[in-house]
Amino acid sequence: MKKYQNKVNLALSVAVCALFVVACKKSLEPQELSELTPQNFYQSAGDANAALMTLYVPFTSNWGNDDPGSSGPTWYAALYNADPKTYLSRSMINTDEITNTAQDGITGPLENYTWGPDTWVGANDPTYYKVSYVAKATDIMSAINASAAVPANIKTAYIAEAQGLRAWLMFVLYDFYGPLNVKTSEATLTDTAETPRLSDTAYVNQMIRDLTQALPNLQPSYNKDAANWGRVSQGVANMLLLKIYMMKKQWAQAQVQAQAIISMGVYSLVTTPLISGQTAYQSIFNTSANPEIIYAVPANLTSPNYWPQEVLPSDYASAPGIEQEASGWQVQYMPWAFYNKYDPTDQRLSTILTSYTNVNGVVRNQANGMPGACPLKYTNLTANNEATSLDVVVYRYADVLLSMAEAINEQTGPANAYQYINQVRERAGVSDLSGLTQTTMRQAILDERGRELYAEGVRRQDLLRNGSYISTALAMGRSAQPYDTLYPIPQVIIVQGEGIISQNAGYGN
Amino acid sequence: MLVCQTKYKTAKMKKRRLLQTLLGTTIIILLSGLQLRAQQKTITGKVLDAENNPVAGVTVTVKDKNRATVTKENGTFTISASPGDALVFTSVGYEMQESRVRAGSEIKITLTATANSLNEAIVVGYGTQQKKEITGSIVSLKEADLPKDVTPTINNMLQGQAAGLNADTRSAQPGGGLNINIRGQNYPLYVIDGVPLFDNQAAEPAISSGGNSNEIGFSGGVDRDPLENINPNDIESIEILKDASATAIYGSAAANGVILITTKHPKGNNTVTTEYSGGYTVQTPKPYYHLLNATDFETQQDRLAYDQYLYNNGLAPYGTNTTGPGYFPLFNQTQIDTAGQGTGWLGLLMRHGIIDQHNISINGGSDRTQVFASFNYYDNTAILKNSDFVRYMGRVNIVQKINDWVKVGLNLTMSQINSDNASTGANDGGAEKFNSLQSAYAFSPAVKIYDSVGGFTKTLNSQIMNPAAFLIIQDKLQTGRILAAPNVEVKVLDHLKVNLVGGIDRTSSNRQFFMPSTANNFLYPDGVGQLSTQSIQNYSAEGYATYSQAFGDHHISLVGGGGYYKSFNENTSMQGVGFFTNALGYNDIGLGTNIAQNYVQSFHSLDVIKISQFFRANYDYQGKYILTVNARRDGSSDFAANKKYGVFGGLSGAWRISQEAFLADSKVISDLKLRAGYGTVGDDAGLNALELYATNGGSFLIGSGGAATYYPSVSASQLANPNLTWETIRNTNFGIDYGLFKNRITGTIDVFRNDRVNLLNAVPLPANNAVSYLNVNIGSQRSQGVEFSITTKNIVGKSFRWETSFNIADYVNRWLTRNPYNPLEPYQGVHDRIDEVYGWETAGIIKSTSQIPSYMPLATVGNIIYKDVSGKGQLGTDDVVKLGHSSPAWNLGMTNRFSYKQLDLAVSMYAKLKMYLQSDYYAEGLLSAARLSVSNGQNTITAIKSVWTASNPNGTLPGIASDAYAGLNPSGYNNFFYQNVNYLRLSNITLGYTWNIRKAIKSVRFYGTIQNVALFTNYKGYDPELSSQAPVTASAAQTGATATNLLGTLNPYPQALSMTFGINATF
């Protein structure tokens, strides 16, 4: 028995010692079963594509995404989603084009021009925080460039796309906030010190430089490449350059740039319906990758287009020509005053709903409680839920023609501008313009852009360029201030900036 | 056989001797009985303790006769007495006991240890200590201290029981979760039968979004307590280790305190005790949200919509316009007049609940094998339909003595919970994603349940699913847990023993969800099904040696050992969308035809591996001066190579002043001990320093039509910081344990200071960086507090007894040093409290244009009036003031126990005083005029009648007009919907009657219990406990979140009043 006892003691002592030994020898390396680390990433073209996708994600039509580089991480709304928080919506829903009904703490101040630097905190100011994606682009460009595993041709293509996306993100930020302190140099990416905002010239030049450098390495277009539709092409880079020149009122460069897009020969105005039974205009928004579309955010049921739901009345049951059964949120509508700018024969009205039957079987229209027209835009609505599979149209050839008309009119008056604006008018089935002065032509182009490009997120830019953004708001009874032409930098950024980051004029600090 | 015989020889011989003695005694008794019936005779007997060990030194007296003796070393005694006499057994540390002398039997007495006895064993982690030896701050709750009635989970038993421990119900659903915090720190480490559970979370998976925006939305609903599957009836004791000198032995996992749970130890020597307890409970829903009826709904909609119309068109009183486009009321007077009460949607979802519980346990054994086994059945037909909960639990605890020096044991529990799940709680989306309660709040009371063709009706906002349609959702959960702790104890030498303890803890849960197309859900009109599983796993192996020896007045005890731990969780989920038939439910979700919305996903967390060595030394001189040292070295896979290891330690001492000669004769002080301790522990704050890229940045669709691909994205999520390591908590604790007037009054006073240094913090980098934060160790906080507990035996009569236990605690958590990279707002002080709520003060609302303050020129009628505290004539940063503190100033708990003969009565309550809370009605948007003023308005609570409109000039809630100043408020908060809240919950009243039969059935106790009896509060919301904020954590506070962001449960599961009738029987 004594012998046995010794054996047990020995075994136990070994076991206890083993637990100590384990503590010394056993590796504490974690097992990465579903996480990526520097050791296992950027090792293939697929990895590079996944990194590049980080820069596309902010443009999605889906609701939004977590920013993995933010603490938390924080969820932000996407740029081209239809929610009132997004870049798309804030570019139009407080103008005369669209009115928003949600009187909550987020949208109320937008609609009533009562926003301040503390109104949209964190995730409620999704656009500003895209500034981090500019740095992500810089990081991803250099990481793709440094990876030995990515084939050279793919490297060049992906870096060009990333550079184009960087410029696009910068343009979006510039549109809302003016020049920001974006990071376009790899060396500064992990600096802990705050940096001041760039000068206007430096910022604009950086955008132009990125686009110019990216252009030769981008594909001309993806309209005929179904698998890659939605990637940044030369068409997109050219369009961004046009937008920058227009915004800066550099009319001569704008005219050259518009001509460059026209001369590409890739894009054209769709004048015959692409879908039978629809107007030509109507069919553009119901047909993916048609020749008029320079860029659209691809959408399907996994990543839907929510615009129609955002504008359909919540008691909607049916309307002529629409298969859709499900109602919408009716968050925004087109005021009747704007709707009345259309000629009654305008074919573009085929995309705007002015009457529908509600769930109780009552027909509702302007005379019966509809607060405004329903700016559907997309009419091939077949699903019976909130999901719409139609691409969200962002840049379109008609915009190029109208910009061309505007650039010419601003330089030399209407004479050479008519041909461009009238192409658009003819397609809509309304009469040609003639006999206008430079001033009346300016107004005509603004109105035409309003009718043609409604719900495409251009109205705020158009009114700003025209100088009538504030006056339009005041005329609607909003308490707009002269400085409301730019949105404020979020207060938390100003505080964190400790005086280095300046606030936009009029917002204090 | 031969071997066996030799081996068991001694035992057999002992048995034989015992038999002989018994036989002899019996013969003597029989003979004496024949001779003289009622004459005095010699009585023999034996006194044992609960563990069946003999108790020496027990005084045995014959009642009312001047005769006494004392038990010997082997517990036996002899005394002369007559049949019918009462023998009284008294001994220090045990309850007094009486026994009648009967003819013809040897007396066998089992003494029970006195509650709060100083010799009571306290579990301290890798061993036990006697209460008198304890030097740290530990609360020990024994079975007798814990509520005896039907409690769903162990954590429920802790409410109001211990000073410094807060247990707030987070969800009132069956098995619902609680927020447990010790001294203001959340998520203590649980150790069950010696097995530390490093990953302690409920396994029930949420309904997944699959990364898809088209998520169902009411993903919440299941909020269960991680200990839902451990049987509360199996608990022998719960020890709460509060200070670092005690918890340091658990090192890097012990930052938030440690709760040691010990299940019933098997006992009995040739005895078997069987206990049955059962209860039948009726649950009555407490008054829930008071919603508008149909008439009121239509009236209020018209009233608010009209003001919305006036405001939108700049008409008086909001503007100067005189004409508008015309107003179309949604409801005309005839509709309003005939609407009546309408449909009560909440009533449709709620009902009376029933809990049926049975628990049976068997405890017994031989001299070598002891077994405790229990079975529990708990069936709750819940007050919210579709959330029924059935639980089966079994436990076997075995101790087997292989021989005199080897003992093996196994503590094994298995459980199965089958439940349905009604969707409640938080929600992440708009009206189309409302859960069942939200849809019941919002649905128009003016519509009926079904339309003319039998389908579910729609409300004004047709995206809201009909509340009744939630009842046809199938949502099943099956959760199984196995927790096994095998152990071996070997007595190597007289004073040295070695223990090996293994731990296997696996909780797995399946969820099966199916919403048929007939539910007419807006997002999934053709139906959706989901299957998901989640598994939480903890594995551990520990070995330790204990050496304990006395050298004269010196007593030394040493424990040292090591352990290996691994924990992880994994889950999978899949979704099918679009079903041509509802017949198969979730049984074949592969039938889902909507390919774009179907998905499969899986996840396995990083394995957290921990390797540790630990050590404890106790030294005690004459039982007067006691010193304890605890230490642990932890290695964790969470940190980079040069910071993998951390050493934590604690030192504490105690002086039992009452043992000193000068107090020996004190009539007042019967026990007095001073304690002091210092220790350090760690916290990894759930962070892994090594993950640098993440896939959670969303996906993007590339391609057109059928050629489209939804590409995932990968991007940098963390910057590498090789110096990142544990937060360290440095804790100092002083305490007094006191006993007065022969321990009629006992209790504890503790004061503590917790310095949490090297906080793991997300330092904000410039927002224009790719990764805009860096995890570093920076900043520190100080938490200070005081805890007081007292137990008084108010009346100790022969038949009437009354005992009161009361505890009260307070702590304050402040910044010591801030993160220098996080500049303070002007209104923030460097050393402010962490739960400080900053904001603008308000002074009601603007009821007429003449009331618009001069410093608020943009304001209009119906807006909130903010106070211009600075007097500068405009609102801004300098008007922000400290409004209040979200943590309660005082936490109190009290239990009164009365007994009169066979009757017993216990009354428990707990309270929190002065906590600054937001109204949950406001947080849920139920007080907003915008909710009802639009044509797709949603129903709300009756308080909406107080919203200011032109037609309701005395309204007290903000009106329709947009608030121009809200966006200028740098804090983002104002006090309009806040208040300092006090509440007292009368949590439990139990009345019992015990009938001692002493035959086949030893005793039966009948009892009635009322749980959640009453709530007394000034809170202008539903229930301040469900709404109470979790204490703000360092990381949350650093990222700018204040207490106000952390509002508890929204759309809470309704509370119930529970009335139980039950029986406990001992056989």
mmCIF file of N, CA, C and O in Angstrom, chain B residues 80 295 357:
data_model
loop_
_atom_site.group_PDB
_atom_site.id
_atom_site.type_symbol
_atom_site.label_atom_id
_atom_site.label_comp_id
_atom_site.label_asym_id
_atom_site.label_seq_id
_atom_site.Cartn_x
_atom_site.Cartn_y
_atom_site.Cartn_z
ATOM 1 N N SER B 80 -27.901 10.342 33.185
ATOM 2 C CA SER B 80 -29.093 9.638 33.645
ATOM 3 C C SER B 80 -30.300 10.557 33.581
ATOM 4 O O SER B 80 -30.248 11.714 33.980
ATOM 5 N N THR B 295 -60.801 56.806 -29.221
ATOM 6 C CA THR B 295 -61.302 58.186 -29.285
ATOM 7 C C THR B 295 -60.165 59.169 -29.019
ATOM 8 O O THR B 295 -59.973 60.138 -29.767
ATOM 9 N N GLN B 357 -43.196 24.790 -10.310
ATOM 10 C CA GLN B 357 -41.829 24.359 -10.052
ATOM 11 C C GLN B 357 -41.788 23.180 -9.105
ATOM 12 O O GLN B 357 -42.509 23.151 -8.116
#
